[in-house]
CSV table of C-alpha atoms in Angstrom, one decimal:
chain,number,residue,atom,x,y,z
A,398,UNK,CA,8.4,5.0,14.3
A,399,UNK,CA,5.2,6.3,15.5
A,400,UNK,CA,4.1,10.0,15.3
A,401,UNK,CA,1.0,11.5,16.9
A,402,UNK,CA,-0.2,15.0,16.5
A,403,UNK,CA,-3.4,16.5,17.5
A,404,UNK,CA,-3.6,20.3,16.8
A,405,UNK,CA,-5.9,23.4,15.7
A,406,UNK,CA,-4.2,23.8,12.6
A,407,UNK,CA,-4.9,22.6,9.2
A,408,UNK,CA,-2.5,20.3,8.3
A,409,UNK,CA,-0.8,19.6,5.1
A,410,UNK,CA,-2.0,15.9,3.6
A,411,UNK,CA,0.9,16.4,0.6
A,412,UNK,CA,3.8,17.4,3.4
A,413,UNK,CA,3.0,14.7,5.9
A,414,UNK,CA,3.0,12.2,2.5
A,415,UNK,CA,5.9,13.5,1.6
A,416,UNK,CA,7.6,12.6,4.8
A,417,UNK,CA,6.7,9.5,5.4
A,418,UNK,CA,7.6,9.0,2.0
A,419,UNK,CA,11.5,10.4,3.0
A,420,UNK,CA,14.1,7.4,2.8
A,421,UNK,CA,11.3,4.6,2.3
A,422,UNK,CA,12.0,1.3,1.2
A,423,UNK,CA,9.0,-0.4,2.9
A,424,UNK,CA,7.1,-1.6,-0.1
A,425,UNK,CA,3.7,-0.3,1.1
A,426,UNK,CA,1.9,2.9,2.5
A,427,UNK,CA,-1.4,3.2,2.9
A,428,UNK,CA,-3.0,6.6,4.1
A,429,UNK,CA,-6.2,7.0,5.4
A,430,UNK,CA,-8.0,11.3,4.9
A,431,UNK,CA,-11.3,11.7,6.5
A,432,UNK,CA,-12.8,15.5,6.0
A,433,UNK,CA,-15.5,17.3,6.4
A,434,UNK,CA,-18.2,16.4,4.1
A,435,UNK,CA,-20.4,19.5,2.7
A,436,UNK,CA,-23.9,17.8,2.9
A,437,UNK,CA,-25.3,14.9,5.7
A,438,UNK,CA,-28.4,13.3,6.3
A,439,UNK,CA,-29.4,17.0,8.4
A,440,UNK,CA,-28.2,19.3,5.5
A,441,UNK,CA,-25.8,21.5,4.2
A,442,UNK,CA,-22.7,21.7,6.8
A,443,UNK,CA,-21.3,25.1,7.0
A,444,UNK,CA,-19.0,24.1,9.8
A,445,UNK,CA,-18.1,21.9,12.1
A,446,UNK,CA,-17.2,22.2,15.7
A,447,UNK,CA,-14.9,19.4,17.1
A,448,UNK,CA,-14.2,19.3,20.8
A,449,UNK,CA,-11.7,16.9,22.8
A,450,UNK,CA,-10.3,16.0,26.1
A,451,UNK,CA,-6.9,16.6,25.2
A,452,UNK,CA,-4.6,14.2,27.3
A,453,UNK,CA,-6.6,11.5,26.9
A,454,UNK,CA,-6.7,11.6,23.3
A,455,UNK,CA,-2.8,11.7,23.2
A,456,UNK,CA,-3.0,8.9,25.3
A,457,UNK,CA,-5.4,6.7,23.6
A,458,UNK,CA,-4.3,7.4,20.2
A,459,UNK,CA,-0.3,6.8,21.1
A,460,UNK,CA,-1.4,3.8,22.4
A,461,UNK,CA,-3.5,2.2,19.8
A,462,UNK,CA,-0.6,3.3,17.6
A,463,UNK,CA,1.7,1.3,19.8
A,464,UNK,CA,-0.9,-2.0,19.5
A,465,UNK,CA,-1.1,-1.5,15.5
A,466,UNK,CA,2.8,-1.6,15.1
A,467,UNK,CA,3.2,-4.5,17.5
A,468,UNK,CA,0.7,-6.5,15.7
A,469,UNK,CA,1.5,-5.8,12.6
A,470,UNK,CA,4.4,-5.0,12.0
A,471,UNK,CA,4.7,-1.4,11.0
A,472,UNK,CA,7.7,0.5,9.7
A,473,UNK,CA,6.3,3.6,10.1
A,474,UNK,CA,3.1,5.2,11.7
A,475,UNK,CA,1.4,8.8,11.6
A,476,UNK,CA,-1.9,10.1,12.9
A,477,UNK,CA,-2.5,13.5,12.9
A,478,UNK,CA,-6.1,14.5,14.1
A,479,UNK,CA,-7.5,18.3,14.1
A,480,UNK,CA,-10.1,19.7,16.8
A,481,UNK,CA,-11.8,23.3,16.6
A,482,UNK,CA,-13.9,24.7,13.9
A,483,UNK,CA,-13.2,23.4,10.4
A,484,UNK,CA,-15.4,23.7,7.4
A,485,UNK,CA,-16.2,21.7,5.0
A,486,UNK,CA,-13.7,20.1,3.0
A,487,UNK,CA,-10.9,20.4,5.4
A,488,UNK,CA,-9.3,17.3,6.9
A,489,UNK,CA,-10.1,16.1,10.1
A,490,UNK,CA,-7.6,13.5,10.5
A,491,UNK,CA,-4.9,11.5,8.4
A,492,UNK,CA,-3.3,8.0,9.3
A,493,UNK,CA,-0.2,6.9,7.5
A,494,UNK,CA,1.0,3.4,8.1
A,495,UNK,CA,3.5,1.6,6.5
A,496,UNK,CA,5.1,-1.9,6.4
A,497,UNK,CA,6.5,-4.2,4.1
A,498,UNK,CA,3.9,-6.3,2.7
A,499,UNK,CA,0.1,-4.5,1.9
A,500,UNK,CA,-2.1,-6.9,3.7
A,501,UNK,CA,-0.8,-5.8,6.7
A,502,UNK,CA,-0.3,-1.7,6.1
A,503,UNK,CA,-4.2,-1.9,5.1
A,504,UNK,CA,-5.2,-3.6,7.9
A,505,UNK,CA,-2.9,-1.4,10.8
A,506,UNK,CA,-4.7,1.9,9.0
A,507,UNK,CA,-8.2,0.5,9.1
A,508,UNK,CA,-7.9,-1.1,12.9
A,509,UNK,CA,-6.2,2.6,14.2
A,510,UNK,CA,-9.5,4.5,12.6
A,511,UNK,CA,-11.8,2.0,13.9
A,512,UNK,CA,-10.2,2.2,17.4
A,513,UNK,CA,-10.0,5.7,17.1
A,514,UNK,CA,-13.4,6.2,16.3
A,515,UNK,CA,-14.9,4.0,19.3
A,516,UNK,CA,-12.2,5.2,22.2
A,517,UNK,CA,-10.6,8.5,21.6
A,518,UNK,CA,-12.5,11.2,22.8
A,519,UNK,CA,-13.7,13.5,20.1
A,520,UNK,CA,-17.1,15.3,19.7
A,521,UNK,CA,-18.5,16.7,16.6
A,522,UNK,CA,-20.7,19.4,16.2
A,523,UNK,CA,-22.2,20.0,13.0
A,524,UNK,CA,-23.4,23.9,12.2
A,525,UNK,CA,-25.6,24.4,9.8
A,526,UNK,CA,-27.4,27.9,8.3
A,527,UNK,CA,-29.9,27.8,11.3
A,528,UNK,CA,-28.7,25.1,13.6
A,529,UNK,CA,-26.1,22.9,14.9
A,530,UNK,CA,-26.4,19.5,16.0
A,531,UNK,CA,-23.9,17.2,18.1
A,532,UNK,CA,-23.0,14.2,15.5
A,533,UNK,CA,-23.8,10.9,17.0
A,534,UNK,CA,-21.9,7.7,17.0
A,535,UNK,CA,-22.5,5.0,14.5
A,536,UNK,CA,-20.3,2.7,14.5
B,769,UNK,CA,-12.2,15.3,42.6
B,770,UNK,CA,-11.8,17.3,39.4
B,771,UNK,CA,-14.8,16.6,37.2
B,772,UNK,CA,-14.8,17.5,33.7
B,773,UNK,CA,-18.0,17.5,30.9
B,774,UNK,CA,-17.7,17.6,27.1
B,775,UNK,CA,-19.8,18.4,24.3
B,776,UNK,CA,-23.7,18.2,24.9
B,777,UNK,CA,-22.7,17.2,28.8
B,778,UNK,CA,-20.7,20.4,28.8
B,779,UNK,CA,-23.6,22.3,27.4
B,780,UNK,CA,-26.5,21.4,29.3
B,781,UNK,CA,-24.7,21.2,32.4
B,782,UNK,CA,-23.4,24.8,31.6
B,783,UNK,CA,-20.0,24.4,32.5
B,784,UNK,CA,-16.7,22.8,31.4
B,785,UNK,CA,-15.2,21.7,34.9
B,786,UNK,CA,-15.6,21.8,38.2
B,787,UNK,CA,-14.2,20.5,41.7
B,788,UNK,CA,-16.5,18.3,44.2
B,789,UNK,CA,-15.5,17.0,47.5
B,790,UNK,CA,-16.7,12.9,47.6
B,791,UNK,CA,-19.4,12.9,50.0
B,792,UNK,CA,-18.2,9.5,52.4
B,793,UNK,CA,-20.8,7.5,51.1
B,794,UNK,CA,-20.0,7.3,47.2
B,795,UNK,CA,-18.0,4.2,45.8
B,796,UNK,CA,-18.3,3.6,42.4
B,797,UNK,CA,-19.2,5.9,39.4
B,798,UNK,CA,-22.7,4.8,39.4
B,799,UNK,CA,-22.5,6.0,42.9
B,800,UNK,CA,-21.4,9.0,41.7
B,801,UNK,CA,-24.1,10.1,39.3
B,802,UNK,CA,-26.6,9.7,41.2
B,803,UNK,CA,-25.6,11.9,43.5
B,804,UNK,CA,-25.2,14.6,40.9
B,805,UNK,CA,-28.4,13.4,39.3
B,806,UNK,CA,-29.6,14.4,42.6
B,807,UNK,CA,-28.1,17.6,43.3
B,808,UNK,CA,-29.7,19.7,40.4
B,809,UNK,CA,-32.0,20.1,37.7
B,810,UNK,CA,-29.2,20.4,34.9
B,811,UNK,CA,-27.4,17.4,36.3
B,812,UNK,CA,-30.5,15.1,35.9
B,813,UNK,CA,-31.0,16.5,32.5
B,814,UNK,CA,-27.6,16.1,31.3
B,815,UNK,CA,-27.2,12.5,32.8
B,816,UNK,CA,-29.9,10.7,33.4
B,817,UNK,CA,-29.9,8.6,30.5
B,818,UNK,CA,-26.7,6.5,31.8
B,819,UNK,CA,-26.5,4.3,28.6
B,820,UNK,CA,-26.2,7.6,26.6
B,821,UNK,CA,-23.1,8.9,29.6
B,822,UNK,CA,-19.2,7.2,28.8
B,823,UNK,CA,-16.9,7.6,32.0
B,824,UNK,CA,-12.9,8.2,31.8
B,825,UNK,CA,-11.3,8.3,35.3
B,826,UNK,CA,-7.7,10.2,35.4
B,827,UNK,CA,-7.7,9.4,31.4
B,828,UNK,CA,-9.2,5.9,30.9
B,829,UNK,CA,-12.4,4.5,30.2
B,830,UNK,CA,-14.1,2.3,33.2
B,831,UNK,CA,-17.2,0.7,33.5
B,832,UNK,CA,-19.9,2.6,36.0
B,833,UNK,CA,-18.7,-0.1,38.8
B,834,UNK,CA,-15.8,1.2,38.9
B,835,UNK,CA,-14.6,2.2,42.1
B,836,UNK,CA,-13.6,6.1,42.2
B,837,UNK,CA,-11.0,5.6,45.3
B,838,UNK,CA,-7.7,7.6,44.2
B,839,UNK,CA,-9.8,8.7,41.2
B,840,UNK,CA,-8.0,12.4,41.1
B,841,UNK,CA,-10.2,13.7,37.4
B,842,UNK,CA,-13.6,11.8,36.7
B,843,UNK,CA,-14.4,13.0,32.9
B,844,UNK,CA,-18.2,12.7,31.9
B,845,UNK,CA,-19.0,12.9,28.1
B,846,UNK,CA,-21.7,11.6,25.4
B,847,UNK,CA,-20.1,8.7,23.1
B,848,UNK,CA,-16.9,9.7,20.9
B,849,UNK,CA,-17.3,10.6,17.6
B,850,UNK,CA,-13.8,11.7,16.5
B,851,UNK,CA,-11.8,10.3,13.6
C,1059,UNK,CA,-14.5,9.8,-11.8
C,1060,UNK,CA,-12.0,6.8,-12.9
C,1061,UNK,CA,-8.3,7.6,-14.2
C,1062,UNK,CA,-5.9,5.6,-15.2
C,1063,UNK,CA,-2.4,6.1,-16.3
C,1064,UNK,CA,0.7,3.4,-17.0
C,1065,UNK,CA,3.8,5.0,-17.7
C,1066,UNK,CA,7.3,5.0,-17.6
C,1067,UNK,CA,7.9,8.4,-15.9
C,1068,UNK,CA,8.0,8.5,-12.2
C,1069,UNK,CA,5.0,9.7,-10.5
C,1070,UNK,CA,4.7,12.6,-7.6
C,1071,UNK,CA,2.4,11.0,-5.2
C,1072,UNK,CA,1.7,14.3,-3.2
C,1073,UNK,CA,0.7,15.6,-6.5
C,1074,UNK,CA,-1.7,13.4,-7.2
C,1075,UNK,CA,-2.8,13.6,-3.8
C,1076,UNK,CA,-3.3,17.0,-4.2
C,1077,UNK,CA,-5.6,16.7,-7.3
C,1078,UNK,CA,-7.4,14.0,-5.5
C,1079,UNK,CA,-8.7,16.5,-2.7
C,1080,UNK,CA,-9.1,19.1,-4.9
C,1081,UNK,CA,-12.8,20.3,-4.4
C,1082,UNK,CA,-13.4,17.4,-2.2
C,1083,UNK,CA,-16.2,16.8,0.2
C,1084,UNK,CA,-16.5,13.2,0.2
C,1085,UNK,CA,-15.4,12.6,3.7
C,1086,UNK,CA,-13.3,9.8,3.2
C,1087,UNK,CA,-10.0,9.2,0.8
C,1088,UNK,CA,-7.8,6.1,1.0
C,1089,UNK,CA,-4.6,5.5,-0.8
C,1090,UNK,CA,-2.1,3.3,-1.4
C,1091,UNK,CA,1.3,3.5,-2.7
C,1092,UNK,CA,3.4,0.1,-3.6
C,1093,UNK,CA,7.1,0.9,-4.3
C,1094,UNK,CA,10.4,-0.7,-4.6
C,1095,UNK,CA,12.0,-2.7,-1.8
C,1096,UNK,CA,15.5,-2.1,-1.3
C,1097,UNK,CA,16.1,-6.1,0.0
C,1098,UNK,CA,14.0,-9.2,-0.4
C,1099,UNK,CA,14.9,-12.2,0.0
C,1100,UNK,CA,17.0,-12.7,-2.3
C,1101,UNK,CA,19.3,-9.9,-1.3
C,1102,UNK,CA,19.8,-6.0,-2.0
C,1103,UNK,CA,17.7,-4.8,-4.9
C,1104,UNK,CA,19.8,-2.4,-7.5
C,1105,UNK,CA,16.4,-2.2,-9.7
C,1106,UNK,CA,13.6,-3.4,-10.4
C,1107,UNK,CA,12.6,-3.9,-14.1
C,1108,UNK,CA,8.8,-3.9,-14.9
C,1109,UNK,CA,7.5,-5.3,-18.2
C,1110,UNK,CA,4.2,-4.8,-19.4
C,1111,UNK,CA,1.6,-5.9,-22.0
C,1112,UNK,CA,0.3,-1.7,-23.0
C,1113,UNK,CA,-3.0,-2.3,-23.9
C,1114,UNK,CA,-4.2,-5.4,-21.9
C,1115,UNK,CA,-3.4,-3.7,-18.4
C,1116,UNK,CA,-4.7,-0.9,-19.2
C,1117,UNK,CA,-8.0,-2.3,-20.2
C,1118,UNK,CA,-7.9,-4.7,-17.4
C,1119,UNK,CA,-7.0,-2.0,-15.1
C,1120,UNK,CA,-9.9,-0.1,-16.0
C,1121,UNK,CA,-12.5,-2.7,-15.7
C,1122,UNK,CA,-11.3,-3.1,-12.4
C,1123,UNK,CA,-11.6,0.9,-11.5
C,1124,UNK,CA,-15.1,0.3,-13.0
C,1125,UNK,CA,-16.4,-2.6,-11.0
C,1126,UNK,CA,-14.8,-0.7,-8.0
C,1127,UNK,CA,-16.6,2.3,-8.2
C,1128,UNK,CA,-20.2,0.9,-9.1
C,1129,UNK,CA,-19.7,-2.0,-6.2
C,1130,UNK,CA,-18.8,0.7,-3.3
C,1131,UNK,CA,-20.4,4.0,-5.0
C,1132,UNK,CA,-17.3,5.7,-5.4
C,1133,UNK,CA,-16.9,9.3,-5.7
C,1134,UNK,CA,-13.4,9.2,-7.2
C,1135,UNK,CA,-10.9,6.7,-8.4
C,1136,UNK,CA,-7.0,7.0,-9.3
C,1137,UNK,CA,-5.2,4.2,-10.6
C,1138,UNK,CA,-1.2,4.5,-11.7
C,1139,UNK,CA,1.1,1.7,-12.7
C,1140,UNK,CA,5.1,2.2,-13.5
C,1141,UNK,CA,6.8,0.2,-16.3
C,1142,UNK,CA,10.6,0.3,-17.4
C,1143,UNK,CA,13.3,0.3,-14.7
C,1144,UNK,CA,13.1,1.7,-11.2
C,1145,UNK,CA,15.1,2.2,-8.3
C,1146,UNK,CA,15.1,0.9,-5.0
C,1147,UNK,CA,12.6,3.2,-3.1
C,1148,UNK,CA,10.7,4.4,-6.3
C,1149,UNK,CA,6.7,4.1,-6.2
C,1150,UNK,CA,5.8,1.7,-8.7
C,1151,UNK,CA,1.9,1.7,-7.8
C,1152,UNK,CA,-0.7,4.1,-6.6
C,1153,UNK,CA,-4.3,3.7,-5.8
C,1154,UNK,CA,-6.5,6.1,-4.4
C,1155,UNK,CA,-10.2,5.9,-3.9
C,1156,UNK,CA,-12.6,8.6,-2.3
C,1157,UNK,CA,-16.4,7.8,-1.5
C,1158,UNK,CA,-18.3,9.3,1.6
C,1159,UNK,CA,-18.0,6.7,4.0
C,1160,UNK,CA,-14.4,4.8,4.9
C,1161,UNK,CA,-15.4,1.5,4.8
C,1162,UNK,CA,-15.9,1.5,1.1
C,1163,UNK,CA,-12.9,3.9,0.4
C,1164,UNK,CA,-10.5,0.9,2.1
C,1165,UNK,CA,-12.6,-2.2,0.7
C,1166,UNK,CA,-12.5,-0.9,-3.1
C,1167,UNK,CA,-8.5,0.5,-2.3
C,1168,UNK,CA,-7.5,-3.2,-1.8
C,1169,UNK,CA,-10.0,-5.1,-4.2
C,1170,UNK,CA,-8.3,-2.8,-6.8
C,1171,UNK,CA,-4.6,-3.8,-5.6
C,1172,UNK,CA,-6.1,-7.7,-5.2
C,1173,UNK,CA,-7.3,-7.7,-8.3
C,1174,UNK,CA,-4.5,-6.1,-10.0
C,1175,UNK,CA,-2.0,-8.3,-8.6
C,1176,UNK,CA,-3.7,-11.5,-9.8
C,1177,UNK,CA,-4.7,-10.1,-13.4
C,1178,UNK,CA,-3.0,-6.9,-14.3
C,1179,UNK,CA,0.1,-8.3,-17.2
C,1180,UNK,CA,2.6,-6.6,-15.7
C,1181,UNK,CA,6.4,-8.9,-14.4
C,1182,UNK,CA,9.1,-7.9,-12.3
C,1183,UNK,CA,12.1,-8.6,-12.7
C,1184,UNK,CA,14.5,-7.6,-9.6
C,1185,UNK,CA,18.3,-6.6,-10.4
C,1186,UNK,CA,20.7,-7.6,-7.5
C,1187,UNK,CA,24.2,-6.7,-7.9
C,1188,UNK,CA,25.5,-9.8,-9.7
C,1189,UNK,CA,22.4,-11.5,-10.6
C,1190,UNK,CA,18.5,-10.5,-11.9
C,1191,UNK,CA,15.9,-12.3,-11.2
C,1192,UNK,CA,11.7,-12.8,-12.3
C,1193,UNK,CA,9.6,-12.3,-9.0
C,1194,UNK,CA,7.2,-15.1,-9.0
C,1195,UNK,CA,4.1,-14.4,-8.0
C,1196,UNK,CA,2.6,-14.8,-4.5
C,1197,UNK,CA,-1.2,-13.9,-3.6
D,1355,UNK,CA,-2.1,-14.9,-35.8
D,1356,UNK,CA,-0.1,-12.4,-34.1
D,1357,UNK,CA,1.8,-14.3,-31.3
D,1358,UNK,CA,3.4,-12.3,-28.1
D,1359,UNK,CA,5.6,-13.4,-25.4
D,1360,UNK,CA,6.4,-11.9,-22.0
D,1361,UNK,CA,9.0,-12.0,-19.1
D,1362,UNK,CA,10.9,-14.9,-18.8
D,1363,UNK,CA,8.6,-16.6,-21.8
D,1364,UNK,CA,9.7,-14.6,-24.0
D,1365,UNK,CA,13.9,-14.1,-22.5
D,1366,UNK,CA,13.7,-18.0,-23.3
D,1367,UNK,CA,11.9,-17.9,-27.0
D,1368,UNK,CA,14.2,-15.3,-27.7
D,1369,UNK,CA,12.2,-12.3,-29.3
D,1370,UNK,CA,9.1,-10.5,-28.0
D,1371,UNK,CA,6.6,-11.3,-30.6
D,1372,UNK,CA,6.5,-13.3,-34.1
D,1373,UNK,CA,3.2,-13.9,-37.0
D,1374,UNK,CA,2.1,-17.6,-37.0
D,1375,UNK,CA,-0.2,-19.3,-39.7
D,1376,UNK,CA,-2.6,-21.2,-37.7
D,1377,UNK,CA,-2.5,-25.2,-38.9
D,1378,UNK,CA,-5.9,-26.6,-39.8
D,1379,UNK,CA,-5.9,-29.3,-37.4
D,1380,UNK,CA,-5.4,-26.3,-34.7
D,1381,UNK,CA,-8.6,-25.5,-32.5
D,1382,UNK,CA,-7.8,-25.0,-29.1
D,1383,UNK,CA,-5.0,-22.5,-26.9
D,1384,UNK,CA,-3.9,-25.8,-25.8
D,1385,UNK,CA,-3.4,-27.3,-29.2
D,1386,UNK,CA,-1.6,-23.9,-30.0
D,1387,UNK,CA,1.0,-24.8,-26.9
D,1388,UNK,CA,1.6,-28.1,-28.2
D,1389,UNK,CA,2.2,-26.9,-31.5
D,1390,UNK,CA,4.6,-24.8,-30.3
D,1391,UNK,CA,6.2,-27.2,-27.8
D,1392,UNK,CA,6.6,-29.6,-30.7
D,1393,UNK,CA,8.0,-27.4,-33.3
D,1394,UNK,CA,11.2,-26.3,-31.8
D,1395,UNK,CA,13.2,-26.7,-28.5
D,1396,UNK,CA,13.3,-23.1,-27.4
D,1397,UNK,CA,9.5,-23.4,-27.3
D,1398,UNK,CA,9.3,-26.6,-25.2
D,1399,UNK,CA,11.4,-25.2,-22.7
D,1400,UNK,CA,9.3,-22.1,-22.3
D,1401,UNK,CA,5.9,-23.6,-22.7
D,1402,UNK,CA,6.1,-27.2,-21.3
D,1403,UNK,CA,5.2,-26.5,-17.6
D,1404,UNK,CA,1.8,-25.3,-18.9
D,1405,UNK,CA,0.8,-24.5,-15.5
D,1406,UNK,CA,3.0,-21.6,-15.3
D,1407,UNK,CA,1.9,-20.3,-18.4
D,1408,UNK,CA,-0.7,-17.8,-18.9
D,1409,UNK,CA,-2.4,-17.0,-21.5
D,1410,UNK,CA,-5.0,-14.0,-23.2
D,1411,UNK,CA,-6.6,-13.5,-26.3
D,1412,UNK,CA,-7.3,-10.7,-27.8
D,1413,UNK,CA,-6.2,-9.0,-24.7
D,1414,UNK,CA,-8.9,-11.2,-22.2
D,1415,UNK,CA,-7.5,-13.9,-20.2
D,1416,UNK,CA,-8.7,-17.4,-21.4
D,1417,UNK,CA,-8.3,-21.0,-20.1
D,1418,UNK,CA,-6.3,-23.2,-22.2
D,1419,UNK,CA,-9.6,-25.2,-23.7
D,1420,UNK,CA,-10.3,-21.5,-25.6
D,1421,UNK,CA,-11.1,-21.8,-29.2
D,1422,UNK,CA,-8.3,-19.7,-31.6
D,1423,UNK,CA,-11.3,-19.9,-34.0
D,1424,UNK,CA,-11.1,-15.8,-34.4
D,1425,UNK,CA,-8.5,-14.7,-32.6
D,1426,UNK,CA,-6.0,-11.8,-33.9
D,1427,UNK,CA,-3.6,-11.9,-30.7
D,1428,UNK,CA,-2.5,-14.6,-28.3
D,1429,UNK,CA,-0.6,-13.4,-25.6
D,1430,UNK,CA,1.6,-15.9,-24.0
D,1431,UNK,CA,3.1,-15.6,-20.0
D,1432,UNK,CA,3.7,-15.9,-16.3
D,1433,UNK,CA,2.0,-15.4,-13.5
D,1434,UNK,CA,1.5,-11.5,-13.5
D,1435,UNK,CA,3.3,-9.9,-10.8
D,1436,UNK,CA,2.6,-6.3,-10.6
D,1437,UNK,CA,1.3,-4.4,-8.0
C-alpha cells in the first residue's frame, strides 16, 4: 500500500505512526523525519520557504514509491512531504516503509529520501533575521 | 508552450509562468535557451549558467538534447533541494 | 542524550516519538520499530515469549547507544527492548536516533539493531497453536 | 561461582540458575563445560554442541579459552535472538 501526500499543513509524525502502525504484523517499520534545523552553516534560520512544482512532485515521488515496494518488498509505504513557510523545528517530510524483514525496510526508506532529494522538485529558501538564501544541493 | 520557473529562476526572471510561441527554428531545449538567453537581460541572467539550469518537459526530467516537439509545459528550475 | 529502557510493559511508540521531537532541531530523526509477526515459517504465531539476561542487555545495550552516538555525533538516542510474552502485532523493539544530517541518523539506527541482534542476551521463543518453539538466530 | 542458564539451555538443565564450587584442576570456560558435560546427563545434552553455546562472564561475552580465575557469574546460552 503506498500513500503520498504533499500539502501546506503541518502534519502529525505520532498520527501517521500510529496508522501505519493499525493492523501490522510486518515485523519492521522504519520511519524517516527530516525538519527544519534552527542553525546552518549561514546562521540562525527563522524560516524557511519551500517552493514545488506540484504535479511533478506527485508524480516523481508516487513513482519512486512504486520502484521501492517492487524492489524491496514493502508491505506498506508513506511519504508525506510539506511546502510553504515552516519554521524551525517543524517537519518537512516523513517516510514510513515497512516490510517483513529490517534489512530491507531500512534500505526502501533510505533509497526513497535519496531519490527524493536528487529528482523531486523542491526548493528551499532559508530566511534568516536580515536575509534569505536559496539552499543549495549537496548531495 | 507553457514555460514555468521556480525558485531563484522564478525570481530573477520576475515571473512564475508564461506562454511562448516556438519560433520554427528551435529543436531541442538547448535550442531553447538560447533563444531566451537572447531575448532579454533577465533571461541571460537567470540562465546562462546551463550546468546550474535542470529541465522537466510536461513533468519529467530530459537532458538539454532533448527534442521539445509535442513538448506542451517546459519547466526551468535550479537543482532540487526537497526532502 | 542515550536512554535505554527493557521492560515488560508494552510501549507507545507515538509517545516516544513525541518526546523524541520534543524541542527538536536536529534535522534528521530515524526510527525503527521491530514487532511481532503474526506467521513465520513455521506457522501462525499465538505469542512470542522473550527471555532476557536483566543486567547484561542492558549494559550491552548501552555500550552500544554509546559507541553509536560518539561514532555518528548523535544528538539523541532511544533504545527499548520488551521481555515476557507478547502478542502477535505487539512492538517488541524501538530505536530511534536523531543527529543533524540523515546519513548518520540511518547508519547508527541499524548498527544499533545489528549489533543488538548479534550481542544483546535476549531469546525468543514463538508459541504456535499446538507447539512453541526457540527462534534460532539468523544475521 | 554463580552459574546461570538461558532459553533452551536452561528448559533442558532444568532450573534457571544454581552455585557451583569451582574444582582446582578448573581454569578455563571450556574446562567449566566439560565439567559440566561430565558430571550429569542433563548437562551433556545442553552443553555438548559447544558451538551453540554462548557464553559471558561477569556479564561480558568471552571465548571459551577465558580464564574462571575471578569470575562471580558465568552465564551460559544460545545464540541471542532479540531484536
Amino acid at each position: 500500500m503506498i500513500t503520498v501526500k504533499i500539502q501546506k499543513e503541518k502534519f502529525n509524525p505520532q498520527k501517521i505512526l500510529k496508522n501505519a502502525e493499525k493492523g501490522k504484523e510486518y515485523g519492521a517499520l522504519v520511519s524517516f523525519i527530516g525538519s527544519v534545523r534552527g542553525e546552518t552553516n549561514n546562521g540562525k534560520v527563522k524560516k524557511l520557504f519551500i517552493e514545488h512544482y506540484k504535479n511533478m512532485a506527485e508524480k516523481i515521488i508516487y513513482k519512486t514509491a512504486l520502484n521501492a515496494e517492487k524492489k524491496w518488498n514493502l508491505d506498506y509505504c508513506y511519504i508525506i512531504h510539506r511546502y510553504g513557510t515552516l519554521k524551525a523545528g517543524e517537519s518537512i517530510v516523513m517516510v514510513i516503509t515497512c516490510s517483513k524483514h529490517r534489512k530491507e525496510a531500512y534500505a526502501a526508506n533510505e533509497y526513497i529520501i535519496d531519490w527524493l532529494k536528487i529528482n523531486a522538485p523542491f526548493w528551499k529558501k532559508e530566511i534568516f533575521e536580515n536575509q534569505s538564501k536559496w539552499v543549495e544541493q549537496t548531495l | 508552450m507553457r514555460v514555468l520557473y521556480f525558485a531563484k529562476v522564478r525570481e530573477i526572471i520576475g515571473l512564475p509562468e508564461e506562454n511562448i510561441d516556438l519560433p520554427s527554428n528551435i529543436q531541442t531545449v538547448e535550442d531553447f535557451l538560447d533563444y531566451l538567453i537572447s531575448k532579454e537581460n533577465k533571461y541571460d541572467l537567470a540562465l546562462s549558467n546551463k550546468e546550474a539550469i535542470h529541465i522537466a518537459c510536461d513533468e519529467d526530467h530530459v537532458d538539454k538534447d532533448f527534442v521539445l516537439k509535442n513538448t506542451k509545459e517546459i519547466a526551468i528550475f535550479p537543482p532540487v533541494t526537497g526532502g
